[in-house]
Coordinates of C-alpha atoms in Angstrom, one line a residue:
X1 CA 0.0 0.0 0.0
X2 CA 2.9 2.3 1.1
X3 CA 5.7 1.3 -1.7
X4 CA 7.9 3.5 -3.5
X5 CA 8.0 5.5 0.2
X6 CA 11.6 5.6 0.2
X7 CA 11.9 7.6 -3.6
X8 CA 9.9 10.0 -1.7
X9 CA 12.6 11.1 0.5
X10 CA 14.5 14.2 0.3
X11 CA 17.0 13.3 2.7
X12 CA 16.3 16.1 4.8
X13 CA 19.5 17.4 7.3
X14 CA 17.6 17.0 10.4
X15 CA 18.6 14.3 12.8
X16 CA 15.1 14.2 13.6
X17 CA 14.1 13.1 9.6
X18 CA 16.6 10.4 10.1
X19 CA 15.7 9.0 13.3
X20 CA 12.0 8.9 11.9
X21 CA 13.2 6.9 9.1
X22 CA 15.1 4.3 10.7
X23 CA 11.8 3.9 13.2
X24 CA 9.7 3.6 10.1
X25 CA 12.2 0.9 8.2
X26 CA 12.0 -1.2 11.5
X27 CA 8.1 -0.7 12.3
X28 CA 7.8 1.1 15.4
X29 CA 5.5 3.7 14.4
X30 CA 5.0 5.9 17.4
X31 CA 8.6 6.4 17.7
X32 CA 8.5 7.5 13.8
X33 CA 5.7 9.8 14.1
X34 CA 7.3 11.7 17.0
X35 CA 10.6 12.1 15.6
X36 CA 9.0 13.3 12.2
X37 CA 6.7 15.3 14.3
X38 CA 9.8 17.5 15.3
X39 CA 11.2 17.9 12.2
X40 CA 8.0 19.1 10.8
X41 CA 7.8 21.8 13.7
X42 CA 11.4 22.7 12.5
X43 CA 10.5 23.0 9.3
X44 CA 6.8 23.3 8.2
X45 CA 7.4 23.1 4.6
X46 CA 9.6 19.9 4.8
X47 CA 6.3 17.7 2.8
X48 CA 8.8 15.0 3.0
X49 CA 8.4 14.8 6.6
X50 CA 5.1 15.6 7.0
X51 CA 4.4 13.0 4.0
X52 CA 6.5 10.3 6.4
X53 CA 4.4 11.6 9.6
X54 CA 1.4 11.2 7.5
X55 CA 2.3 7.3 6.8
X56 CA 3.3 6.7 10.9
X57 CA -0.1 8.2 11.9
X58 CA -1.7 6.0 9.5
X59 CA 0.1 3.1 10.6
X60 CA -0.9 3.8 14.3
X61 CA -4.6 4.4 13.2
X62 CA -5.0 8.0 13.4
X63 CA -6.7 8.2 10.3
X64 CA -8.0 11.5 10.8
X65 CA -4.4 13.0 11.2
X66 CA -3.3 11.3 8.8
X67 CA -5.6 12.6 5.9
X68 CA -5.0 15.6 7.2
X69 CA -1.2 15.5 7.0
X70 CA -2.0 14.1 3.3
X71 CA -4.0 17.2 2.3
X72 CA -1.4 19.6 3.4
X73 CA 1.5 18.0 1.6
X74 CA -0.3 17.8 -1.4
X75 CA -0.8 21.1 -0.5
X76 CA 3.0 22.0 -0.6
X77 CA 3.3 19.8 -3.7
X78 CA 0.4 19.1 -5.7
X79 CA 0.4 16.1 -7.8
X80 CA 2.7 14.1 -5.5
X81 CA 1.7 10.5 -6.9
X82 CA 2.2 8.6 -3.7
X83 CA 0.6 11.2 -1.3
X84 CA -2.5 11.3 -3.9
X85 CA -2.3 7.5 -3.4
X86 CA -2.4 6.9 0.3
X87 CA -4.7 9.8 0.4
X88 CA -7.0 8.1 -1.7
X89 CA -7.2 4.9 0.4
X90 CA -7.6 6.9 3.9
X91 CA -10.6 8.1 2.2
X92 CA -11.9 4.7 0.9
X93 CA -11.2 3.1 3.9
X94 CA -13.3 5.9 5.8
X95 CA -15.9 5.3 3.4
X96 CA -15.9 8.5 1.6
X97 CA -15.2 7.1 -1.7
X98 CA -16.6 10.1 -3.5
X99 CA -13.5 11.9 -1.7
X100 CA -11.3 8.9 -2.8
X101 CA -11.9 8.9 -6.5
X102 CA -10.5 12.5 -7.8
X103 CA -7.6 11.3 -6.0
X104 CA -7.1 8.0 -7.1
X105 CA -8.0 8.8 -10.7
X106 CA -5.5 11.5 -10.8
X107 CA -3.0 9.1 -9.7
X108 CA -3.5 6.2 -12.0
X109 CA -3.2 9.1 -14.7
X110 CA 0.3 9.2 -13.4
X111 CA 1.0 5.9 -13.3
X112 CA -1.4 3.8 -15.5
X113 CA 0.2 0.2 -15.4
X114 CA 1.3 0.3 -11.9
X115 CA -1.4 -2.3 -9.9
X116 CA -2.7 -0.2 -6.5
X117 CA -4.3 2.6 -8.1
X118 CA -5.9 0.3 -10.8
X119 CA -6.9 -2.3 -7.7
X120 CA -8.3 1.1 -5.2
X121 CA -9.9 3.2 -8.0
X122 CA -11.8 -0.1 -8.8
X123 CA -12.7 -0.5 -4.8
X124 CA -14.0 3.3 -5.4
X125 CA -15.9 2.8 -8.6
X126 CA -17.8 -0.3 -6.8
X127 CA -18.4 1.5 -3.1
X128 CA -20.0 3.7 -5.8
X129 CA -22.1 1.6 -7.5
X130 CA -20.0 1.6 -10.7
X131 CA -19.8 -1.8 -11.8
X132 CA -19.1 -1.6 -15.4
X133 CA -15.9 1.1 -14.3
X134 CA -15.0 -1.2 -11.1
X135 CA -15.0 -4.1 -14.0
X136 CA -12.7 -2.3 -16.1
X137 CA -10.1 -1.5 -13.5
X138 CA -10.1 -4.7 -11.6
X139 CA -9.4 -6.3 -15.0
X140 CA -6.3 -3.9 -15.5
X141 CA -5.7 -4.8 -11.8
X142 CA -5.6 -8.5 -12.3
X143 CA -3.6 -8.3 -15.4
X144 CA -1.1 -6.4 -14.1
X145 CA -0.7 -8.8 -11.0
X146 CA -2.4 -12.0 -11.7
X147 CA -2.0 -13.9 -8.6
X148 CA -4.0 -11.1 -6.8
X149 CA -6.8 -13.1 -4.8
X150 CA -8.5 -9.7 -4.0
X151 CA -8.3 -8.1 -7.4
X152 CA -10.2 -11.4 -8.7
X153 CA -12.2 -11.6 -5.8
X154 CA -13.2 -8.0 -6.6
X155 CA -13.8 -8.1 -10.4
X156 CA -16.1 -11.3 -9.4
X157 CA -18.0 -9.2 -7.3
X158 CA -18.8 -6.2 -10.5
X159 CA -19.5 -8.8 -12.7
X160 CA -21.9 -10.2 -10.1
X161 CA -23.4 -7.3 -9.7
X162 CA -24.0 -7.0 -13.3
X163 CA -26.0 -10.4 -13.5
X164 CA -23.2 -11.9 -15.5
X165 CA -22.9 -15.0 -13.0
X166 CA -21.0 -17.3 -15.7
X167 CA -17.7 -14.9 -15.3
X168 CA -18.0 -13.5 -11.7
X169 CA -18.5 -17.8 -10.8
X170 CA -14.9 -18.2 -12.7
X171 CA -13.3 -15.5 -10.5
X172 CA -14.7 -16.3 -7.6
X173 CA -13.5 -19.8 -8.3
X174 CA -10.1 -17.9 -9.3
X175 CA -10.0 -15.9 -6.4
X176 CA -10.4 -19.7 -4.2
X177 CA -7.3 -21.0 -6.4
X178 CA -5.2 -18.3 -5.5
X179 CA -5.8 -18.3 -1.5
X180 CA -8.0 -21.0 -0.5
X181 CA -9.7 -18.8 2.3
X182 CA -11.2 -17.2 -0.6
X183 CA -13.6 -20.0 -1.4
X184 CA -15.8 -19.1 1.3
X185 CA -16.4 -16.4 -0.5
X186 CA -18.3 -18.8 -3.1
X187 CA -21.1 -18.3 -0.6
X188 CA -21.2 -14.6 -1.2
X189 CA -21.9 -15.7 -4.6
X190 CA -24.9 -17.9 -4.0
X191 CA -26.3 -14.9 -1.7
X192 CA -26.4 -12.5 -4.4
X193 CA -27.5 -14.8 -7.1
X194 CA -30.6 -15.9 -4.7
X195 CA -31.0 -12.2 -4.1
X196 CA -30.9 -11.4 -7.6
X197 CA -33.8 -14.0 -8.0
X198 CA -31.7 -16.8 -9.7
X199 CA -32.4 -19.5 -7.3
X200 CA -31.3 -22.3 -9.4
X201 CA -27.7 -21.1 -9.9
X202 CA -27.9 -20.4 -5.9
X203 CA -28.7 -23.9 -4.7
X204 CA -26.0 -25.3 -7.0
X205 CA -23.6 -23.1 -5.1
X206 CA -25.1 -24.1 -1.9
X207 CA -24.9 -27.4 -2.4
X208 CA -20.8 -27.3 -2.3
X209 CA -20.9 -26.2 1.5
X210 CA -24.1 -27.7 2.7
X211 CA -22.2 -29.5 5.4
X212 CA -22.7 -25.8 6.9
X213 CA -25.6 -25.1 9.5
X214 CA -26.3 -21.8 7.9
X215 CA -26.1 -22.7 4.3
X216 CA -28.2 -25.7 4.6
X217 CA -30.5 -23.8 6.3
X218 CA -30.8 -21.7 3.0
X219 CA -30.6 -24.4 0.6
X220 CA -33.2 -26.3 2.2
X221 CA -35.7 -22.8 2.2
X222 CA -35.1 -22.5 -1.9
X223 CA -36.0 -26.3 -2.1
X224 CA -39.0 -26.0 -0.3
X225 CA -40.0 -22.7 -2.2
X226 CA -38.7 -24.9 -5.6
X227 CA -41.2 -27.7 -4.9
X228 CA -38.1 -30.1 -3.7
X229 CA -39.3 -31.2 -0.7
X230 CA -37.9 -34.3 -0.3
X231 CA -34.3 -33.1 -0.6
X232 CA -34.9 -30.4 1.7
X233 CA -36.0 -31.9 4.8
X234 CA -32.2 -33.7 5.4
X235 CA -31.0 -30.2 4.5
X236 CA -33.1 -28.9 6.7
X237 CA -33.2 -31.7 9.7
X238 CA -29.7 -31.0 9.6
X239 CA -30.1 -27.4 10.9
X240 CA -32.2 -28.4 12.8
X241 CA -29.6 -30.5 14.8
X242 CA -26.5 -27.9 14.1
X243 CA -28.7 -24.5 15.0
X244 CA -32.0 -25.2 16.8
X245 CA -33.0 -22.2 16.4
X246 CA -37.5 -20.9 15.5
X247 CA -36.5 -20.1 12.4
X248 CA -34.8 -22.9 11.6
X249 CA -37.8 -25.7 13.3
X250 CA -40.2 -23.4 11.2
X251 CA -38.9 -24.1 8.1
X252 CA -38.5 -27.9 8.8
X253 CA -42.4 -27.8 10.0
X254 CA -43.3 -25.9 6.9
X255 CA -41.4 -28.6 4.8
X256 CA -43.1 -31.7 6.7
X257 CA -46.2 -29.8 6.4
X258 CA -46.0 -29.5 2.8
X259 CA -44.8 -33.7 2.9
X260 CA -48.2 -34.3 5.1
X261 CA -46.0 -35.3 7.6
X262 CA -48.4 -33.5 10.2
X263 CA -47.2 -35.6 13.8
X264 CA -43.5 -34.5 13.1
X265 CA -44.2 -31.5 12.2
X266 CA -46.1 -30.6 15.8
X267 CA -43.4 -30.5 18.3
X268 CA -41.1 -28.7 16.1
X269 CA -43.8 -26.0 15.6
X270 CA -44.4 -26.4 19.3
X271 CA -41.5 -25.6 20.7
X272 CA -40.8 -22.9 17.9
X273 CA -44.1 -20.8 19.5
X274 CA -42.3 -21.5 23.0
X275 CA -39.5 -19.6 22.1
X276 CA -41.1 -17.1 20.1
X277 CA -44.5 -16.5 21.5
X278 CA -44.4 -13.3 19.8
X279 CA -44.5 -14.4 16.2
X280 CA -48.2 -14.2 14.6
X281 CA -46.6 -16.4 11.5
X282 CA -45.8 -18.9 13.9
X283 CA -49.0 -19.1 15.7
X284 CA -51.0 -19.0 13.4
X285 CA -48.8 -22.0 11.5
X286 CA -49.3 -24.1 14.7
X287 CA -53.0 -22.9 15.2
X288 CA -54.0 -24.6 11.9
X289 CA -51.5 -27.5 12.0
X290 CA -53.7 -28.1 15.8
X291 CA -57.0 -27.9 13.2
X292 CA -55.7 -30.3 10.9
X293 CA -54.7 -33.0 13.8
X294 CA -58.4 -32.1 15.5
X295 CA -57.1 -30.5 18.7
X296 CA -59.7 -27.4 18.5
X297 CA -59.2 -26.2 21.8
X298 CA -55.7 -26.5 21.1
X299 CA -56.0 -24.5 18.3
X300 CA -58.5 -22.1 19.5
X301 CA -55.6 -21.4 22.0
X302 CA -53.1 -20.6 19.6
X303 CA -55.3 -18.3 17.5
X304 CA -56.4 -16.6 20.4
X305 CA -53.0 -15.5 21.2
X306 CA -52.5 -14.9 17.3
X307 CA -55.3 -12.4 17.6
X308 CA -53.6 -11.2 20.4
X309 CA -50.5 -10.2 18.6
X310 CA -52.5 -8.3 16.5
X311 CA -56.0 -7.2 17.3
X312 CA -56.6 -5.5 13.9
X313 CA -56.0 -9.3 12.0
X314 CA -58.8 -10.1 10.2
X315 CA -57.4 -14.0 9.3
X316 CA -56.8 -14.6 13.3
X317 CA -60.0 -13.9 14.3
X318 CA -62.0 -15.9 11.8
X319 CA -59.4 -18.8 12.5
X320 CA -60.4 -18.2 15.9
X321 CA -64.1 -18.2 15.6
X322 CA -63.8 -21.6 12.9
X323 CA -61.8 -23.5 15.7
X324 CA -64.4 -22.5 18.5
X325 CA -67.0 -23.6 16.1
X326 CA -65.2 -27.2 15.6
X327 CA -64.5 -27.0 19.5
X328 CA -68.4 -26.8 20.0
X329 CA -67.7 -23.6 21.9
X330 CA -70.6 -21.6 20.5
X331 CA -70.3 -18.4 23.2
X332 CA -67.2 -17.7 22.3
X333 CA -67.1 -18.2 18.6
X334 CA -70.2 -15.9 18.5
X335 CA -68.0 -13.2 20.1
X336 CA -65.4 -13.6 17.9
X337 CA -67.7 -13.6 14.7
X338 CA -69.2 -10.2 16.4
X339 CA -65.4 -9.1 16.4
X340 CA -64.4 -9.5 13.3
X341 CA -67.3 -8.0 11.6
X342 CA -66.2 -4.6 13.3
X343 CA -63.2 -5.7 11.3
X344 CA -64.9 -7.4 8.4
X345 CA -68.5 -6.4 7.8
X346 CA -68.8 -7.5 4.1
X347 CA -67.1 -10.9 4.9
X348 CA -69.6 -13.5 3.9
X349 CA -67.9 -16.3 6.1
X350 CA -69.0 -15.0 9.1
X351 CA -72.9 -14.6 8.6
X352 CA -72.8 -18.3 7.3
X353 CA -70.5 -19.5 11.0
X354 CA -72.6 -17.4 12.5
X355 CA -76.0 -18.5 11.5
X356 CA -74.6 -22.4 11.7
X357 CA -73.8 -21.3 15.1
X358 CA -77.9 -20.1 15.9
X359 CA -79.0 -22.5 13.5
X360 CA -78.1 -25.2 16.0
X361 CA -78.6 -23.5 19.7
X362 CA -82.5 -23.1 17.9
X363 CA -82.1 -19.4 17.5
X364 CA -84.2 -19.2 14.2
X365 CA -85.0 -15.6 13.8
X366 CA -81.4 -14.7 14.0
X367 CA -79.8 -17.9 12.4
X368 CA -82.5 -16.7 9.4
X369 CA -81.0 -13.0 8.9
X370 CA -77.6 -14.7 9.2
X371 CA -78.4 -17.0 6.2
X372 CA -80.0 -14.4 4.3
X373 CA -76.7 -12.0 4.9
X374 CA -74.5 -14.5 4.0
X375 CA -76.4 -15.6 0.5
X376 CA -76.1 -11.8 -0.1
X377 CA -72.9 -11.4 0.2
X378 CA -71.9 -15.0 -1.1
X379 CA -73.7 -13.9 -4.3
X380 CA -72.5 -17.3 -6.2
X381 CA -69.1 -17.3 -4.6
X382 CA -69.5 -20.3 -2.3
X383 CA -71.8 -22.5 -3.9
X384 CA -71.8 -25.5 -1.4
X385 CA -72.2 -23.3 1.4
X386 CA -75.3 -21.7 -0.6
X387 CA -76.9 -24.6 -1.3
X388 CA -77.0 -25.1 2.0
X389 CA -78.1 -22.4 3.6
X390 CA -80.5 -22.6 0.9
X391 CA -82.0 -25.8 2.5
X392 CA -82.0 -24.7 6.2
X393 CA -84.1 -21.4 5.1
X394 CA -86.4 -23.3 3.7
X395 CA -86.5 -25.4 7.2
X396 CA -86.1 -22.4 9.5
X397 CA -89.2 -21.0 7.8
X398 CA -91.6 -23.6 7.9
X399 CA -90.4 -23.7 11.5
X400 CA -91.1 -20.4 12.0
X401 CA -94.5 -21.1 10.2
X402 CA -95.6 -23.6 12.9
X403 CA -95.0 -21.1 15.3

């Protein structure tokens, strides 16, 4: 990052300029950046100095000075390639990269087939959101130093960015060749392509580390949403067993949900709500899984809570009021219909629960405008449920007629 520091050098008289230097050459940096300090206060326009004070601060992490220190020799001698240079990076690396780019730019125009200000002007370009220039220089970058894991690793990620997966795959794989802690980075890959919406390149991706808690857990999730059950679930009992974590039982339950696998499904759901009682997905998920295994009052229970969570949901509280009807417990699913018409009025369901509901406890005149609301609403939409209403009207009313 710091080469060519030594051609800067002006060989100043000061003993101080000297003492600096031979701190810098053997790395202790606090010693350097006080001796240079003094020479600078000897001599204020000595930008050798300040330049090597600049590069001690920088080393010690007092970024701050140290752009400051930059700005100033560049000050006393604009178009001082390395000083544009380091400059440049103190600004990238503080995430300013609109700062970093004049600076950079202006000092690849000095020196165009020299590798860090091709490899940090693409770092630029990309915190910038230029892919297609970021592309352009990493290539330059790499071609001038080929064995550069980072400059591949980089150009993979424009390319990526760009949607062109078959050449950002090849230098990521690169990138993995030239310092295997770069494959890792392969994963990186399979993020942004599943981001992207280009699942099937993802999973293939995923598939390569799926011996990993996390990434199984994702591979399993785009199997499920792909329709491949079956090789999700060991994906997913696996992370299961790795990271038993709600999200993680949730997507297994979801999986042996969609497999009909209902009894294995309920204890990971189960212990999922335990953990996160405040999840309406999740109760309401274990609410209708209850329904299916006919555990109304269960269920009732969970939809309850759901409604709960959020008083305004519309889907909770009919859920409710169906699993009190199944759970025979007619008082309460008559206050939860009266609920969610405050929410619902034009909802059809609910005048047809509702007048089931008086239908059976003998409440005819009511059960009647219940029936009557709900063919009116219905209006051909729920055809079963018309017929029958239909065909207790016609009972109800000679009922009524007796009367």
């Amino acid at each position: 990052m710091w080469a060519a520091l030594l051609a800067l050098l002006l060989y100043p008289p000061a003993d101080w300029s000297a003492q600096g230097l031979k701190a810098l050459e053997e790395g202790r940096w606090a010693e350097a950046a006080e001796a240079f300090q003094k020479a600078v206060a000897a001599n204020p326009d000595n930008y050798s100095a300040l330049f090597n004070l600049s590069y001690a601060q920088a080393m010690l992490g007092k970024r701050e000075e140290a752009i400051a220190g930059y700005e100033k020799v560049l000050t006393l001698k604009p178009g001082l390639y390395q000083a544009q240079l380091n400059l440049g990076i103190l600004w990238l690396e503080a995430k300013q990269p609109a700062k970093a780019q004049p600076l950079l730019k202006a000092a690849l125009d000095q020196e165009p087939e020299k590798f860090p200000p091709n490899y940090y002007l693409a770092e630029t370009l990309y915190a910038l959101a230029d892919d297609a220039g970021a592309e352009q220089r990493y290539r330059k970058a790499l071609e001038l130093d080929p064995k550069s894991a980072l400059a591949a690793l980089g150009l993979g990620r424009a390319l990526a960015n760009q949607r062109k997966y078959d050449e950002a795959l090849e230098c990521y794989q690169r990138a993995g060749q030239l310092d295997p802690a770069y494959r890792d980075y392969l994963i990186e890959l399979a993020t942004r392509m599943e981001e992207k919406g280009d699942s099937f390149r993802a999973m293939a991706l995923y598939r390569q580390f799926s011996e990993r808690p996390e990434v199984a857990e994702r591979l399993g999730n785009l199997l499920v949403s792909a329709g491949q059950v079956d090789e999700a679930i060991p994906h997913l009992e696996a992370a299961v067993k790795a990271l038993p974590t709600a999200a993680n039982r949730f997507l297994l339950a979801a999986a042996y949900l969609k497999n009909k696998r209902l009894q294995e499904a309920a204890p990971l759901l189960e212990e999922a709500v335990r953990e996160r009682p405040d999840s309406l997905e999740l109760r309401m998920t274990y609410g209708r899984l209850l329904r299916d295994l006919r555990k109304f009052a269960a269920a009732a229970e969970q939809f309850r809570a759901a409604a709960g969570l959020d008083p305004k949901s519309r889907e909770a509280w009919s859920e409710l009021a169906g699993a009190l009807v199944l759970a025979e417990n007619h008082d309460q699913a008559l206050a939860a219909l009266e609920h969610l018409r405050t929410l619902d009025p034009e909802n059809a369901g609910l005048y047809f629960l509702r007048a089931i509901i008086l239908d059976k406890s003998k409440q005819y005149e009511p059960a009647l405008a219940s029936y009557e609301k709900f063919l009116a609403l219905s209006n051909g939409a729920h055809p079963d449920e018309e017929f029958k209403a239909r065909q207790r009207l016609k009972v109800i009313r000679r009922e009524l007629n007796r009367r």
